[in-house]
Amino acid sequence: MPLHVYNTLTRRKEEFKPLHEGRVGMYVCGPTVYGHSHIGHGKSYVSFDIIARYLRYLGYKVLYVQNITDVGHLLDDGEDRMIKQSKIDKVHPMQIAETITRSYFEDMDALGVVRPDISPRASGHIIEQIELVKELLAKGYAYEVNGSVYFDVKKFSDYGRLSGRSFDEMITGTRVETRSEKRNPQDFALWKKADPEHLMRWPSPWGEGFPGWHIECSAMSMKYLGEEFDIHGGGIDNQFPHHECEIAQSVCATGRAFARYWIHNNLVTVNGQKMSKSLGNFVTLKDAFKKFDPLVVRFFILQSHYRSTLDFSDEALQGAKMGLERLMNTIRNLRFQMTQADVKGYTTKAAIDLMRYKSEFLAAMDDDFNSPQAIAILFELSREVNALLNQDGSYSAGSLREIEALYRELGGQILGIITDSPRAVLESNGKLEADLIQLLINLRLLARSEKNWSLADRIRDELKKLGIVLEDKKDGTTWKRA
RNA sequence: GGCGCCGUACCCAAGUGGUAAGGGAGAGGUCUGCAAAACCUUUAUGCGGCGGUUCGAAUCCGCCCGGCGCCUCCA
């Protein structure tokens, strides 16, 4: 079955066909860099990471662009988020942007998110944004008032298609504007005049000002991906108005279709309520990482579908931790047995139908990136592998290597939850450490052979205090970090 | 008020017409010096409720109850 993706534009799963054979252009709305990322950001960018990874796995050459919003994202009161934070911290807004951008990448790296190919900053693309606004003015889709430029929503009949609302519907819900300089309340700013005290400002044909929030995504996506490209992603909460506005601006400026597939990920909830910065019920990734390994967080996220909400709780995270542990145990044992089988020269083929697991896994991913389903397949495989490893020598080293390679391909390359190369687990903190632990294991083995249980247990207990857990197996003793 | 989504076991969570995946937690067993890990068995005659369509529905339709999202900044 070919890859199918759910397209918000059509509200259906559609077969994915890129604009240009073998290549995919993908744009995802990135963070506004005024505060540390929370679990919700984690879910969003892990979700799109999986999408990018999977497209690449399928052989597409993916160009993944994700913006960094460092200007123009206003609050209710009309204040720029960046500037507000800079006043709180008493530093220049660009310093906030720099600090938080670094923090963002730090967190994403920890989560195993492959970095976008291009991370354009809004403030670095003021010229492109001005050009786009000029184009919209020239074509009559926008109008200038008092040094600000607005998009005339009435000029674009498709406005509301993405979010499924009509012009009239939008009128009823729109709050009263403090500035009534707009022709219609639905009109949105392309360029805003800067008040005298406004810190982030640039010269423009309409005087000193700053770009509207939506225009950056249109300008930067089209700059790097072309006027029409394959995938535009973002949080479902940005469907309206942000993405609706992007479409309006872009389509009107170029006369072309802009993004073909719109992919929206769902939100993280806490006690059933949306987790967001403005509600203040958010858990930052940095805090979460203090309690749980970033990979556990990633695994937790991938255990639900990207279009479903995911309810966050310590209990749920703990469950995910145990689950991932189970998967890692299998792989650890598999890798250990690979070395043993080499030594013992086992030659029997393992009787596991790897192709079946692989095709079931890929079928799940082909169905709108169903990672929870794919993970379930991995667990089923693990059960069979564990059973196999419990049998003495009913496999060859080569067949174990095939199994291990499949884990790396599906769980590693695609899902990014299995990270170590075959031997790295045993040498993760340096060869010397591993050798010392092995030495203690050998001494303990000696004690055990003399039935000196108290000494054997003491070695194990002392190591456990240091965070090293020993497990006695038929073929020897393995260790892992607690 | 408008638009939309969701409600699956103690918890998390797949499943959009064919007779309930997976993980965690719990119970029993096997293995083991013990422990850990692993394996086996077990835990929803039922998928918010009530009707309807169908040979057949968690899945489609209607109504009701409960929760959430967007409509205003948010991934």
Coordinates of C-alpha atoms (C1' of nucleotides) in Angstrom, one line a residue:
Chain A
M1 CA 0.0 0.0 0.0
P2 CA 1.4 3.4 -0.9
L3 CA 1.8 6.1 1.7
H4 CA -1.5 7.8 2.6
V5 CA -1.6 11.0 4.6
Y6 CA -4.5 12.9 6.1
N7 CA -4.9 16.2 4.4
T8 CA -6.7 18.9 6.4
L9 CA -7.5 20.7 3.2
T10 CA -9.7 17.8 2.0
R11 CA -10.4 16.2 5.4
R12 CA -9.5 12.8 4.0
K13 CA -6.6 10.5 3.8
E14 CA -5.0 10.8 0.4
E15 CA -2.4 8.9 -1.4
F16 CA 0.8 10.9 -1.2
K17 CA 2.2 12.1 -4.5
P18 CA 5.0 14.6 -4.5
L19 CA 5.0 17.5 -6.9
H20 CA 8.4 16.5 -8.3
E21 CA 9.2 12.8 -8.6
G22 CA 11.4 11.6 -5.8
R23 CA 11.6 15.0 -4.0
V24 CA 9.5 16.4 -1.1
G25 CA 9.4 20.0 0.0
M26 CA 8.1 20.3 3.6
Y27 CA 7.6 23.3 5.7
V28 CA 6.6 23.2 9.4
C29 CA 5.7 26.1 11.6
G30 CA 8.5 26.4 14.1
P31 CA 8.6 27.9 17.6
T32 CA 8.2 31.5 18.7
V33 CA 11.4 31.8 20.7
Y34 CA 10.4 33.6 23.8
G35 CA 10.3 30.7 26.3
H36 CA 11.6 27.2 26.8
S37 CA 9.8 24.5 24.9
H38 CA 7.2 22.3 26.6
I39 CA 5.9 18.8 26.0
G40 CA 3.5 20.1 23.4
H41 CA 6.4 21.4 21.3
G42 CA 7.9 18.0 21.8
K43 CA 4.9 16.2 20.5
S44 CA 4.7 18.5 17.5
Y45 CA 8.3 18.3 16.4
V46 CA 8.7 14.7 17.1
S47 CA 5.6 14.0 15.0
F48 CA 7.0 15.9 12.0
D49 CA 10.4 14.4 12.6
I50 CA 8.8 11.0 12.1
I51 CA 7.2 12.3 8.9
A52 CA 10.5 13.6 7.6
R53 CA 12.3 10.4 8.6
Y54 CA 9.7 8.2 7.0
L55 CA 9.6 10.1 3.8
R56 CA 13.4 9.8 3.6
Y57 CA 13.2 6.1 4.5
L58 CA 10.9 5.7 1.5
G59 CA 13.6 7.2 -0.7
Y60 CA 12.4 10.7 -1.1
K61 CA 14.9 13.5 -1.0
V62 CA 13.3 15.7 1.6
L63 CA 14.0 19.4 2.0
Y64 CA 12.7 20.2 5.5
V65 CA 12.3 23.9 6.3
Q66 CA 11.2 25.0 9.8
N67 CA 11.1 28.7 10.8
I68 CA 12.1 30.4 13.9
T69 CA 9.7 33.1 14.8
D70 CA 11.6 35.9 16.5
V71 CA 9.4 38.9 15.6
G72 CA 5.9 39.9 14.9
H73 CA 4.1 37.4 17.0
L74 CA 1.8 39.6 19.0
L75 CA -0.1 39.1 22.2
D76 CA -3.7 40.1 22.9
D77 CA -2.7 43.6 24.0
G78 CA -0.8 44.0 20.7
E79 CA 2.6 43.7 22.3
D80 CA 5.2 41.5 20.7
R81 CA 5.9 38.4 22.6
M82 CA 9.6 38.8 22.2
I83 CA 9.6 42.3 23.4
K84 CA 7.5 41.5 26.4
Q85 CA 9.9 38.8 27.5
S86 CA 12.8 41.1 26.9
K87 CA 11.3 43.6 29.3
I88 CA 10.9 40.9 31.9
D89 CA 14.4 39.7 31.5
K90 CA 15.8 43.2 30.9
V91 CA 17.8 42.2 27.8
H92 CA 17.5 42.9 24.1
P93 CA 14.8 40.8 22.4
M94 CA 17.4 39.4 20.0
Q95 CA 19.2 38.0 23.1
I96 CA 16.0 36.3 24.1
A97 CA 15.7 34.9 20.6
E98 CA 19.2 33.6 20.6
T99 CA 19.0 32.0 24.1
I100 CA 15.7 30.3 23.4
T101 CA 16.6 29.2 20.0
R102 CA 19.6 27.4 21.4
S103 CA 17.5 26.0 24.2
Y104 CA 15.0 24.7 21.6
F105 CA 17.6 22.9 19.5
E106 CA 19.1 21.5 22.7
D107 CA 15.8 20.0 23.6
M108 CA 15.0 18.7 20.1
D109 CA 18.5 17.1 19.9
A110 CA 17.8 15.3 23.1
L111 CA 14.5 14.1 21.8
G112 CA 16.3 12.7 18.8
V113 CA 14.7 15.1 16.4
V114 CA 16.7 15.4 13.2
R115 CA 17.3 19.0 12.6
P116 CA 15.5 20.7 9.8
D117 CA 17.6 21.4 6.7
I118 CA 16.9 25.1 7.0
S119 CA 15.8 27.0 10.1
P120 CA 15.2 30.5 8.7
R121 CA 14.7 33.3 11.2
A122 CA 11.8 35.7 10.5
S123 CA 14.0 38.7 11.4
G124 CA 16.5 37.6 8.8
H125 CA 13.9 37.7 6.1
I126 CA 12.4 41.1 6.4
I127 CA 13.2 42.0 2.8
E128 CA 11.5 39.0 1.5
Q129 CA 8.4 39.7 3.6
I130 CA 8.3 43.3 2.4
E131 CA 8.5 42.2 -1.2
L132 CA 5.6 39.9 -0.6
V133 CA 3.5 42.7 0.9
K134 CA 4.4 44.9 -2.0
E135 CA 3.2 42.2 -4.4
L136 CA -0.1 41.9 -2.6
L137 CA -0.6 45.7 -2.6
A138 CA 0.2 45.8 -6.3
K139 CA -2.3 43.1 -7.1
G140 CA -5.0 44.8 -5.1
Y141 CA -5.3 42.2 -2.3
A142 CA -4.0 44.5 0.4
Y143 CA -4.4 48.1 1.5
E144 CA -2.3 50.5 3.5
V145 CA -3.6 52.6 6.4
N146 CA -1.5 54.8 8.6
G147 CA 1.7 52.9 7.9
S148 CA 0.2 49.5 8.3
V149 CA -0.8 47.1 5.6
Y150 CA -3.7 44.8 5.8
F151 CA -4.9 41.9 3.7
D152 CA -8.4 42.4 2.3
V153 CA -10.0 39.0 3.1
K154 CA -13.0 39.8 1.0
K155 CA -10.8 39.6 -2.1
F156 CA -10.0 36.0 -1.6
S157 CA -13.0 33.8 -2.0
D158 CA -11.3 30.7 -0.7
Y159 CA -10.6 32.2 2.7
G160 CA -11.9 29.8 5.3
R161 CA -11.5 26.7 3.2
L162 CA -8.8 25.1 5.3
S163 CA -10.5 25.7 8.7
G164 CA -14.0 25.1 7.3
R165 CA -15.6 28.4 8.1
S166 CA -17.5 31.0 6.1
F167 CA -16.8 34.7 6.0
D168 CA -20.0 35.4 7.9
E169 CA -19.2 32.9 10.6
M170 CA -16.0 34.6 11.1
I171 CA -17.7 37.9 11.5
T172 CA -19.8 36.8 14.4
G173 CA -16.9 35.5 16.4
T174 CA -14.5 38.3 15.8
R175 CA -14.0 40.5 18.8
V176 CA -14.2 44.2 18.5
E177 CA -11.0 45.7 17.2
T178 CA -9.3 48.3 19.2
R179 CA -7.9 49.8 16.0
S180 CA -10.7 50.2 13.6
E181 CA -8.5 51.1 10.7
K182 CA -9.2 47.7 9.0
R183 CA -12.0 47.5 6.4
N184 CA -13.3 44.3 7.9
P185 CA -12.6 42.8 11.2
Q186 CA -11.4 39.6 9.5
D187 CA -8.6 41.4 7.7
F188 CA -5.2 40.7 9.1
A189 CA -2.0 42.6 9.3
L190 CA 0.8 42.1 6.7
W191 CA 2.9 44.9 8.0
K192 CA 2.4 46.9 11.2
K193 CA 3.5 50.4 11.9
A194 CA 5.9 50.5 14.9
D195 CA 5.0 52.7 17.8
P196 CA 7.8 55.0 18.9
E197 CA 8.9 52.7 21.8
H198 CA 8.7 49.5 19.7
L199 CA 12.2 48.0 19.8
M200 CA 12.2 45.7 16.8
R201 CA 11.6 47.8 13.7
W202 CA 12.6 48.0 10.1
P203 CA 12.3 50.6 7.4
S204 CA 9.7 49.9 4.7
P205 CA 7.9 51.6 1.9
W206 CA 5.2 52.4 4.5
G207 CA 7.5 53.7 7.2
E208 CA 9.2 52.0 10.2
G209 CA 7.4 48.9 11.3
F210 CA 7.6 45.2 11.6
P211 CA 6.0 42.2 9.7
G212 CA 2.7 40.6 10.6
W213 CA 3.0 37.2 12.1
H214 CA 1.6 35.2 9.2
I215 CA 3.7 36.7 6.4
E216 CA 7.0 35.2 7.5
C217 CA 5.8 31.7 6.8
S218 CA 4.6 32.5 3.4
A219 CA 7.8 34.4 2.5
M220 CA 10.2 31.9 3.9
S221 CA 8.5 28.7 2.7
M222 CA 8.2 30.0 -0.8
K223 CA 11.8 31.3 -0.8
Y224 CA 13.2 27.9 0.0
L225 CA 10.6 25.5 -1.4
G226 CA 9.1 27.4 -4.3
E227 CA 5.7 28.9 -4.8
E228 CA 4.1 25.5 -4.7
F229 CA 5.4 22.7 -2.5
D230 CA 4.3 19.4 -1.0
I231 CA 3.7 19.5 2.7
H232 CA 2.9 22.2 5.2
G233 CA 2.7 21.2 8.8
G234 CA 1.9 22.7 12.2
G235 CA -0.1 22.5 15.3
I236 CA -3.9 22.1 14.9
D237 CA -4.3 25.3 16.9
N238 CA -2.6 27.2 14.1
Q239 CA -5.1 26.0 11.5
F240 CA -7.0 29.2 12.0
P241 CA -6.1 31.9 11.6
H242 CA -2.4 31.4 11.0
H243 CA -2.5 28.8 8.2
E244 CA -5.7 30.2 6.7
C245 CA -3.9 33.6 6.4
E246 CA -0.8 32.0 4.9
I247 CA -2.8 30.4 2.2
A248 CA -4.6 33.6 1.4
Q249 CA -1.4 35.7 1.2
S250 CA 0.5 33.1 -0.8
V251 CA -2.1 32.1 -3.3
C252 CA -3.0 35.7 -4.0
A253 CA 0.6 36.8 -4.4
T254 CA 1.6 34.0 -6.8
G255 CA -1.6 32.7 -8.3
R256 CA -0.4 29.2 -7.4
A257 CA -1.7 26.6 -5.0
F258 CA 0.9 27.0 -2.2
A259 CA 1.1 23.8 -0.1
R260 CA -0.6 20.7 -1.4
Y261 CA -0.9 18.6 1.8
W262 CA -1.7 20.3 5.1
I263 CA -0.8 18.2 8.1
H264 CA -1.8 19.2 11.6
N265 CA -0.7 17.5 14.7
N266 CA -2.9 17.4 17.8
L267 CA -2.3 18.9 21.2
V268 CA -1.0 17.6 24.5
T269 CA -3.4 17.8 27.3
V270 CA -3.0 17.8 31.1
N271 CA -6.0 16.5 32.9
G272 CA -7.9 16.7 29.7
Q273 CA -7.0 20.4 29.2
K274 CA -4.8 21.8 26.5
M275 CA -1.2 22.4 27.6
S276 CA -0.1 25.8 26.6
K277 CA 2.1 28.6 27.6
S278 CA -0.8 31.0 28.0
L279 CA -2.7 28.6 30.3
G280 CA 0.4 28.2 32.4
N281 CA -0.2 24.4 32.9
F282 CA 2.7 23.4 30.8
V283 CA 5.6 21.2 31.6
T284 CA 8.8 22.2 30.0
L285 CA 10.9 19.6 28.3
K286 CA 13.8 20.5 30.5
D287 CA 11.8 19.7 33.6
A288 CA 10.4 16.5 32.1
F289 CA 14.0 15.4 31.2
K290 CA 14.8 15.7 34.9
K291 CA 12.4 12.9 35.6
F292 CA 12.4 10.9 32.4
D293 CA 15.0 10.2 29.8
P294 CA 14.3 12.2 26.6
L295 CA 14.0 9.0 24.7
V296 CA 11.2 7.9 27.1
V297 CA 9.4 11.2 26.3
R298 CA 9.9 10.6 22.6
F299 CA 8.6 7.0 22.9
F300 CA 5.6 8.3 25.0
I301 CA 4.8 10.7 22.2
L302 CA 5.0 8.1 19.5
Q303 CA 2.8 5.7 21.4
S304 CA -0.2 7.9 20.4
H305 CA -1.1 9.0 16.9
Y306 CA 0.0 12.5 15.9
R307 CA -3.6 13.5 15.1
S308 CA -4.8 12.4 18.5
T309 CA -4.6 14.4 21.7
L310 CA -2.1 12.9 24.2
D311 CA -2.9 13.2 27.9
F312 CA 0.2 13.9 29.9
S313 CA 0.7 12.5 33.4
D314 CA 3.6 11.1 35.4
E315 CA 1.8 7.8 35.5
A316 CA 1.5 7.6 31.7
L317 CA 5.2 8.6 31.3
Q318 CA 6.1 5.9 33.8
G319 CA 4.2 3.4 31.7
A320 CA 6.0 4.5 28.7
K321 CA 9.3 4.2 30.5
M322 CA 8.6 0.6 31.4
G323 CA 7.5 -0.2 27.9
L324 CA 10.6 1.3 26.3
E325 CA 12.7 -0.6 28.9
R326 CA 11.1 -3.8 27.7
L327 CA 12.0 -3.1 24.1
M328 CA 15.6 -2.1 25.1
N329 CA 16.0 -5.2 27.1
T330 CA 15.3 -7.3 24.1
I331 CA 17.8 -5.5 22.0
R332 CA 20.4 -5.6 24.8
N333 CA 20.0 -9.3 25.1
L334 CA 19.9 -9.7 21.4
R335 CA 23.2 -7.9 21.0
F336 CA 24.7 -9.8 23.9
Q337 CA 23.7 -13.2 22.4
M338 CA 25.1 -12.1 19.0
T339 CA 28.6 -12.1 20.6
Q340 CA 28.0 -15.4 22.3
A341 CA 26.7 -17.1 19.2
D342 CA 29.8 -15.9 17.4
V343 CA 32.0 -17.6 20.0
K344 CA 30.0 -20.7 20.2
G345 CA 29.6 -21.0 16.4
Y346 CA 25.8 -21.6 16.4
T347 CA 24.7 -22.2 12.8
T348 CA 20.9 -22.8 12.9
K349 CA 18.8 -20.2 11.3
A350 CA 16.4 -18.4 13.5
A351 CA 12.8 -19.2 12.6
I352 CA 11.3 -15.7 12.7
D353 CA 9.5 -14.3 9.7
L354 CA 11.2 -11.0 9.7
M355 CA 9.7 -9.9 6.4
R356 CA 6.2 -10.2 7.9
Y357 CA 7.0 -7.9 10.8
K358 CA 8.7 -5.5 8.4
S359 CA 5.8 -5.3 6.0
E360 CA 3.3 -5.0 8.9
F361 CA 5.3 -2.2 10.4
L362 CA 5.6 -0.4 7.1
A363 CA 1.9 -0.8 6.4
A364 CA 1.2 0.9 9.7
M365 CA 3.5 3.8 8.8
D366 CA 2.0 4.0 5.3
D367 CA -1.4 4.6 6.9
D368 CA -0.9 8.2 7.9
F369 CA 2.2 7.6 10.0
N370 CA 0.5 5.3 12.5
S371 CA 3.4 5.1 14.9
P372 CA 1.5 3.5 17.8
Q373 CA 0.5 0.7 15.5
A374 CA 4.1 0.4 14.3
I375 CA 5.4 0.2 17.8
A376 CA 2.9 -2.5 18.6
I377 CA 4.4 -4.6 15.8
L378 CA 7.8 -4.0 17.4
F379 CA 6.6 -5.4 20.7
E380 CA 5.2 -8.4 19.0
L381 CA 8.5 -9.0 17.3
S382 CA 10.2 -8.6 20.6
R383 CA 8.1 -11.3 22.2
E384 CA 9.1 -13.7 19.6
V385 CA 12.8 -12.7 19.8
N386 CA 12.8 -13.0 23.6
A387 CA 11.4 -16.5 23.3
L388 CA 14.0 -17.4 20.8
L389 CA 16.8 -16.1 22.9
N390 CA 15.6 -18.2 25.8
Q391 CA 16.2 -21.3 23.7
D392 CA 19.8 -22.4 23.8
G393 CA 21.5 -22.0 20.4
S394 CA 18.5 -22.4 18.2
Y395 CA 19.9 -19.6 16.0
S396 CA 23.0 -18.5 14.2
A397 CA 25.0 -15.4 14.8
G398 CA 24.1 -14.3 11.3
S399 CA 20.4 -14.7 11.9
L400 CA 20.6 -12.6 15.1
R401 CA 22.4 -9.9 13.2
E402 CA 19.5 -9.9 10.7
I403 CA 17.1 -9.4 13.5
E404 CA 19.2 -6.7 15.1
A405 CA 19.5 -4.9 11.7
L406 CA 15.7 -4.9 11.4
Y407 CA 15.4 -3.3 14.8
R408 CA 17.8 -0.6 13.8
E409 CA 16.0 0.0 10.5
L410 CA 12.5 0.2 12.0
G411 CA 13.1 1.3 15.5
G412 CA 16.2 3.3 14.9
Q413 CA 16.2 4.8 11.4
I414 CA 12.4 5.4 11.2
L415 CA 11.2 5.8 14.8
G416 CA 14.5 7.0 16.4
I417 CA 13.9 5.2 19.6
I418 CA 16.7 2.6 19.2
T419 CA 19.9 4.5 19.0
D420 CA 22.9 2.5 19.9
S421 CA 25.0 0.6 17.3
P422 CA 25.5 -3.1 18.2
R423 CA 28.2 -2.7 20.7
A424 CA 27.8 0.8 21.9
V425 CA 25.5 -0.2 24.8
L426 CA 28.4 -2.0 26.5
E427 CA 30.8 0.9 26.0
S428 CA 28.5 3.8 26.4
N429 CA 30.6 5.5 29.1
G430 CA 34.0 4.6 27.9
K431 CA 35.9 1.4 27.5
L432 CA 37.6 1.6 30.9
E433 CA 34.3 1.6 32.7
A434 CA 33.0 -1.3 30.8
D435 CA 36.1 -3.2 31.4
L436 CA 36.0 -2.6 35.1
I437 CA 32.4 -3.7 35.3
Q438 CA 33.3 -6.8 33.4
L439 CA 36.1 -7.5 35.8
L440 CA 33.6 -7.3 38.7
I441 CA 31.3 -9.6 36.9
N442 CA 34.1 -12.1 36.4
L443 CA 35.0 -12.0 40.1
R444 CA 31.4 -12.5 41.0
L445 CA 31.2 -15.4 38.7
L446 CA 34.1 -16.9 40.5
A447 CA 32.3 -16.4 43.8
R448 CA 29.2 -17.9 42.5
S449 CA 31.0 -21.0 41.3
E450 CA 32.2 -21.4 44.9
K451 CA 28.6 -20.9 46.0
N452 CA 29.8 -17.8 47.9
W453 CA 26.3 -16.2 47.6
S454 CA 26.9 -13.5 50.1
L455 CA 29.9 -12.1 48.2
A456 CA 28.1 -12.5 44.8
D457 CA 25.1 -10.6 46.1
R458 CA 27.3 -8.0 47.7
I459 CA 28.9 -7.2 44.3
R460 CA 25.6 -7.1 42.7
D461 CA 24.1 -4.8 45.4
E462 CA 27.1 -2.5 45.4
L463 CA 27.0 -2.1 41.7
K464 CA 23.3 -1.4 41.9
K465 CA 23.9 1.4 44.2
L466 CA 26.2 2.8 41.5
G467 CA 23.4 2.5 39.0
I468 CA 24.6 -0.7 37.3
V469 CA 22.1 -3.5 37.2
L470 CA 23.3 -7.1 36.6
E471 CA 21.3 -9.8 35.1
D472 CA 22.3 -13.4 35.1
K473 CA 21.6 -15.3 32.0
K474 CA 22.3 -18.8 30.7
D475 CA 25.3 -17.7 28.8
G476 CA 26.6 -15.3 31.3
T477 CA 25.9 -12.0 33.0
T478 CA 24.8 -8.8 31.3
W479 CA 24.6 -5.3 32.8
K480 CA 22.7 -2.2 32.1
R481 CA 22.2 1.2 33.6
A482 CA 19.3 1.5 36.1
Chain B
rG1 C1' -23.6 31.2 19.8
rG2 C1' -20.9 29.2 15.1
rC3 C1' -17.5 25.3 13.3
rG4 C1' -15.0 20.8 14.6
rC5 C1' -13.0 16.7 17.5
rC6 C1' -13.2 13.0 21.2
rG7 C1' -15.5 9.4 24.9
rU8 C1' -12.2 1.7 24.0
rA9 C1' -10.3 -2.5 30.6
rC10 C1' -7.3 0.2 36.8
rC11 C1' -3.8 3.8 33.6
rC12 C1' -1.8 5.1 28.5
rA13 C1' -3.5 3.8 23.7
rA14 C1' -4.4 1.5 18.2
rG15 C1' -8.5 -0.1 15.6
rU16 C1' -13.7 3.7 10.6
rG17 C1' -18.5 -2.6 8.6
rG18 C1' -16.5 -8.9 9.8
rU19 C1' -16.6 -10.4 15.3
rA20 C1' -11.8 -5.9 20.5
rA21 C1' -3.7 -4.4 18.7
rG22 C1' 0.1 -3.0 21.9
rG23 C1' 2.4 -1.0 26.5
rG24 C1' 2.0 -0.2 31.8
rA25 C1' -0.2 -2.0 36.4
rG26 C1' -2.6 -6.5 38.8
rA27 C1' -3.1 -12.1 39.5
rG28 C1' -1.2 -17.2 38.8
rG29 C1' 2.8 -20.3 36.8
rU30 C1' 7.8 -21.6 34.4
rC31 C1' 13.0 -20.6 34.7
rU32 C1' 16.8 -19.0 38.6
rG33 C1' 21.1 -20.1 44.6
rC34 C1' 18.5 -15.6 45.1
rA35 C1' 17.3 -11.3 42.3
rA36 C1' 16.4 -9.2 37.7
rA37 C1' 15.0 -10.1 32.9
rA38 C1' 12.3 -13.3 29.9
rC39 C1' 8.4 -16.8 28.6
rC40 C1' 3.3 -18.9 29.4
rU41 C1' -1.7 -18.1 31.3
rU42 C1' -5.1 -14.5 33.0
rU43 C1' -7.6 -9.3 33.4
rA44 C1' -13.5 -5.2 28.3
rU45 C1' -19.3 -11.2 25.9
rG46 C1' -18.0 -5.6 25.3
rC47 C1' -15.9 -0.1 23.0
rG48 C1' -20.4 6.9 27.2
rG49 C1' -26.2 5.9 26.9
rC50 C1' -30.6 4.8 23.9
rG51 C1' -32.6 3.8 19.3
rG52 C1' -31.9 2.7 13.9
rU53 C1' -29.5 0.7 9.1
rU54 C1' -27.2 -4.2 8.1
rC55 C1' -26.5 -11.2 7.6
rG56 C1' -23.0 -8.6 10.8
rA57 C1' -21.4 -2.0 14.0
rA58 C1' -16.5 0.2 18.6
rU59 C1' -16.7 1.3 13.4
rC60 C1' -22.5 4.0 9.4
rC61 C1' -27.2 7.3 10.8
rG62 C1' -30.2 9.9 14.7
rC63 C1' -31.0 11.7 19.5
rC64 C1' -29.1 12.2 24.5
rC65 C1' -25.0 12.6 28.3
rG66 C1' -19.9 13.9 29.3
rG67 C1' -15.2 16.2 27.9
rC68 C1' -12.1 19.1 24.7
rG69 C1' -10.4 22.3 20.6
rC70 C1' -10.9 26.5 17.3
rC71 C1' -13.5 31.1 16.6
rU72 C1' -8.5 35.9 20.3
rC73 C1' -1.9 34.7 21.2
rC74 C1' -0.5 29.5 21.6
rA75 C1' 2.9 23.4 18.9

